[in-house]
CSV table of C-alpha atoms in Angstrom, one decimal:
chain,number,residue,atom,x,y,z
A,1,MET,CA,-3.1,6.9,-26.9
A,2,GLU,CA,-2.0,10.1,-25.5
A,3,ASN,CA,-5.0,12.2,-24.7
A,4,ASN,CA,-6.2,9.4,-22.6
A,5,ILE,CA,-3.2,9.2,-20.3
A,6,PHE,CA,-4.3,11.7,-17.7
A,7,LEU,CA,-7.6,9.9,-17.4
A,8,ASP,CA,-5.9,6.6,-16.8
A,9,PHE,CA,-3.6,8.2,-14.4
A,10,LEU,CA,-6.6,9.5,-12.6
A,11,ALA,CA,-8.2,6.3,-12.7
A,12,SER,CA,-5.5,4.4,-11.1
A,13,LEU,CA,-4.8,6.7,-8.6
A,14,GLN,CA,-8.5,6.9,-7.6
A,15,ARG,CA,-8.1,2.9,-7.4
A,16,LEU,CA,-5.2,3.1,-5.4
A,17,PHE,CA,-6.9,5.5,-2.7
A,18,ILE,CA,-10.0,3.7,-2.6
A,19,GLY,CA,-8.4,0.6,-1.5
A,20,TYR,CA,-5.4,2.0,0.4
A,21,ILE,CA,-6.6,4.6,2.7
A,22,PRO,CA,-9.3,2.5,4.3
A,23,ALA,CA,-6.7,-0.5,4.8
A,24,ALA,CA,-3.8,2.0,5.8
A,25,VAL,CA,-6.3,3.2,8.7
A,26,LEU,CA,-8.0,0.0,9.5
A,27,GLY,CA,-4.6,-1.7,9.4
A,28,SER,CA,-2.5,0.8,11.6
A,29,PHE,CA,-5.2,0.8,14.3
A,30,THR,CA,-5.3,-3.0,14.2
A,31,GLY,CA,-1.7,-3.4,14.1
A,32,TYR,CA,-1.3,-1.2,17.1
A,33,LEU,CA,-3.8,-3.3,19.3
A,34,ILE,CA,-1.9,-6.1,18.2
A,35,GLY,CA,1.5,-4.8,19.0
A,36,ILE,CA,0.7,-3.5,22.5
A,37,ASN,CA,0.4,-6.9,24.0
A,38,ASP,CA,3.0,-9.6,23.7
A,39,PRO,CA,0.8,-12.9,24.0
A,40,ILE,CA,-1.9,-11.6,21.4
A,41,TYR,CA,1.1,-10.4,19.3
A,42,GLN,CA,2.5,-13.6,19.2
A,43,ILE,CA,-0.5,-15.3,18.5
A,44,PHE,CA,-1.9,-13.1,15.6
A,45,ARG,CA,1.6,-12.3,14.0
A,46,ARG,CA,1.4,-16.0,13.1
A,47,LEU,CA,-2.3,-16.1,12.3
A,48,PHE,CA,-1.8,-13.2,9.9
A,49,GLN,CA,1.1,-14.7,7.9
A,50,ILE,CA,-1.1,-17.0,6.2
A,51,PRO,CA,-3.2,-14.5,4.3
A,52,HIS,CA,-0.2,-12.1,4.4
A,53,SER,CA,1.4,-15.2,2.2
A,54,ILE,CA,-0.9,-15.1,-0.5
A,55,PRO,CA,-0.2,-12.5,-3.3
A,56,PRO,CA,-2.8,-10.1,-3.4
A,57,ILE,CA,-3.3,-10.4,-7.2
A,58,ALA,CA,-4.1,-14.4,-6.8
A,59,LEU,CA,-7.4,-13.1,-4.9
A,60,LEU,CA,-8.7,-11.5,-8.0
A,61,PRO,CA,-10.7,-14.2,-9.5
A,62,ILE,CA,-12.5,-14.6,-6.0
A,63,ALA,CA,-13.3,-11.1,-5.6
A,64,LEU,CA,-14.7,-11.0,-9.4
A,65,ILE,CA,-17.0,-14.0,-8.5
A,66,ALA,CA,-18.0,-12.5,-5.3
A,67,PHE,CA,-18.8,-9.1,-6.6
A,68,LYS,CA,-19.6,-9.8,-10.2
A,69,GLU,CA,-18.2,-6.5,-11.4
A,70,ILE,CA,-14.7,-5.3,-12.0
A,71,GLU,CA,-14.2,-2.1,-10.0
A,72,PRO,CA,-15.5,-3.6,-6.6
A,73,ALA,CA,-13.4,-6.6,-7.3
A,74,ALA,CA,-10.3,-4.6,-7.9
A,75,VAL,CA,-10.5,-2.3,-5.0
A,76,SER,CA,-11.1,-5.4,-2.5
A,77,VAL,CA,-8.2,-7.1,-3.7
A,78,ILE,CA,-5.9,-3.9,-3.1
A,79,PHE,CA,-7.7,-3.5,0.5
A,80,ILE,CA,-7.0,-6.8,1.3
A,81,GLY,CA,-3.5,-7.0,0.2
A,82,THR,CA,-2.4,-3.9,1.8
A,83,LEU,CA,-4.5,-4.7,4.8
A,84,TRP,CA,-2.2,-7.8,5.9
A,85,THR,CA,0.9,-5.8,5.1
A,86,VAL,CA,0.1,-2.9,7.3
A,87,ILE,CA,-1.3,-4.8,10.1
A,88,ILE,CA,1.9,-7.0,10.5
A,89,ASN,CA,4.5,-4.0,9.8
A,90,THR,CA,2.4,-2.0,12.3
A,91,ALA,CA,2.5,-4.7,15.1
A,92,ILE,CA,6.1,-5.2,14.3
A,93,GLY,CA,6.8,-1.4,14.6
A,94,ILE,CA,4.6,-1.4,18.1
A,95,GLN,CA,6.8,-4.2,19.5
A,96,HIS,CA,10.1,-2.3,18.7
A,97,PHE,CA,8.4,0.9,20.2
A,98,ARG,CA,7.8,-0.9,23.3
A,99,ARG,CA,11.3,-2.7,23.2
A,100,GLN,CA,13.1,0.8,23.0
A,101,GLY,CA,11.5,2.6,26.1
A,102,ASN,CA,8.7,3.7,24.1
A,103,ASN,CA,10.4,5.8,21.7
A,104,PHE,CA,7.9,7.6,19.6
A,105,ARG,CA,10.4,8.5,16.8
A,106,VAL,CA,10.8,4.5,16.7
A,107,ALA,CA,7.0,4.1,16.4
A,108,ILE,CA,6.6,6.7,13.8
A,109,PHE,CA,9.5,5.1,11.8
A,110,HIS,CA,8.0,2.0,12.0
A,111,ILE,CA,4.1,3.0,11.4
A,112,PHE,CA,5.4,4.7,8.2
A,113,HIS,CA,7.4,2.2,7.2
A,114,ALA,CA,4.3,-0.2,7.4
A,115,LEU,CA,2.5,2.6,5.4
A,116,LYS,CA,5.2,2.5,2.5
A,117,VAL,CA,5.3,-1.1,2.1
A,118,GLY,CA,1.6,-1.4,2.3
A,119,ILE,CA,1.3,1.6,-0.5
A,120,TRP,CA,3.8,-0.5,-2.6
A,121,VAL,CA,1.8,-3.3,-2.5
A,122,ALA,CA,-1.5,-1.4,-3.3
A,123,TRP,CA,0.4,0.2,-6.2
A,124,PHE,CA,1.5,-3.1,-7.5
A,125,THR,CA,-1.8,-4.4,-7.1
A,126,VAL,CA,-3.5,-1.7,-8.9
A,127,ILE,CA,-1.3,-1.9,-12.1
A,128,ALA,CA,-1.5,-5.8,-12.2
A,129,THR,CA,-5.7,-5.6,-11.8
A,130,GLU,CA,-5.7,-3.1,-14.7
A,131,MET,CA,-3.6,-5.4,-16.6
A,132,LEU,CA,-5.7,-8.4,-15.9
A,133,THR,CA,-9.2,-7.0,-16.1
A,134,GLY,CA,-8.8,-4.4,-19.1
A,135,THR,CA,-10.2,-1.6,-17.0
A,136,ARG,CA,-8.9,2.1,-17.3
A,137,GLY,CA,-5.5,3.0,-16.1
A,138,LEU,CA,-1.7,3.0,-16.4
A,139,GLY,CA,-1.7,-0.7,-16.1
A,140,PHE,CA,-4.3,-1.0,-19.0
A,141,LEU,CA,-2.5,1.4,-20.9
A,142,ALA,CA,1.3,-0.4,-20.6
A,143,TRP,CA,-0.8,-3.7,-21.6
A,144,ASP,CA,-2.7,-2.2,-24.6
A,145,ALA,CA,0.6,-0.8,-25.9
A,146,TYR,CA,2.4,-4.4,-25.5
A,147,LYS,CA,-0.4,-5.8,-27.6
A,148,ALA,CA,-0.1,-3.1,-30.3
A,149,GLY,CA,3.2,-3.8,-30.2
A,150,ASN,CA,4.7,-0.1,-29.2
A,151,THR,CA,7.6,-0.7,-27.2
A,152,ASP,CA,8.4,3.3,-26.9
A,153,TYR,CA,4.8,3.8,-25.3
A,154,ILE,CA,5.4,0.6,-23.0
A,155,ILE,CA,8.4,2.3,-21.6
A,156,GLU,CA,7.1,5.6,-21.3
A,157,ILE,CA,4.0,4.3,-19.3
A,158,ILE,CA,6.4,2.3,-17.3
A,159,LEU,CA,8.3,5.7,-16.2
A,160,TYR,CA,4.9,7.1,-15.4
A,161,ILE,CA,4.3,3.8,-13.1
A,162,GLY,CA,7.7,4.4,-11.6
A,163,ILE,CA,7.6,8.0,-11.0
A,164,ILE,CA,4.2,7.9,-9.2
A,165,GLY,CA,5.4,4.9,-7.0
A,166,LEU,CA,8.3,7.2,-6.1
A,167,LEU,CA,6.2,10.3,-5.4
A,168,LEU,CA,4.1,8.1,-3.3
A,169,ASP,CA,6.9,6.7,-1.2
A,170,GLN,CA,8.5,10.0,-1.0
A,171,LEU,CA,5.5,11.7,0.7
A,172,LEU,CA,5.1,9.2,3.1
A,173,ASP,CA,8.9,9.6,3.8
A,174,PHE,CA,8.5,13.0,4.1
A,175,THR,CA,5.4,13.2,6.2
A,176,GLY,CA,7.0,10.5,8.5
A,177,ASN,CA,10.2,12.8,8.8
A,178,LEU,CA,8.0,15.7,9.6
A,179,LEU,CA,6.4,13.9,12.6
A,180,SER,CA,9.5,12.6,13.7
A,181,GLN,CA,10.9,16.3,14.0
A,182,ILE,CA,7.6,17.5,15.6
A,183,VAL,CA,8.1,14.7,18.3
A,184,THR,CA,11.8,15.4,18.9
A,185,ASP,CA,11.0,19.0,19.0
A,186,GLY,CA,8.2,18.6,21.3
A,187,LYS,CA,10.3,16.8,23.8
A,188,LYS,CA,13.3,19.5,23.7
A,189,SER,CA,10.7,22.2,24.5
A,190,SER,CA,9.2,20.5,27.5
């Protein structure tokens, strides 16, 4: 099992980024467009709560029927689950930005919060789809170790999953803080 862990780690990250990055870009843009207009925000916020209320992993059977292959189905579930989360949280952040006198630090904070919540949803969905579909990845390794009765390996994989999630979260925190500093420093020098 040990010699496959690096390939499984890469498979999980690949699945994550293929689903997350387009959802983060499209979701941020859509959330911004919704958040800048109060009436549109009030309408779409409620409409988007409906698909946002469905756990992404519940969409896996429909995606498997639609795509007939595991990989595109898994990526589409990651994309859809992340998309709604990023749209809603970005729109809320843009509303706060407008209420606080167009304070760009507030916008950056909320947009990066939306991206962080999105990455949490995406990472959870990656691991769950790997467990359910039996495809390569850390989720598959954890489930495979469970079936083999290898508790130590399950704990090791869970630690890897947690560390990767933490690093992704911290990367977004660092980037958001850096952008906040740039905006603040830019205002001071003006």
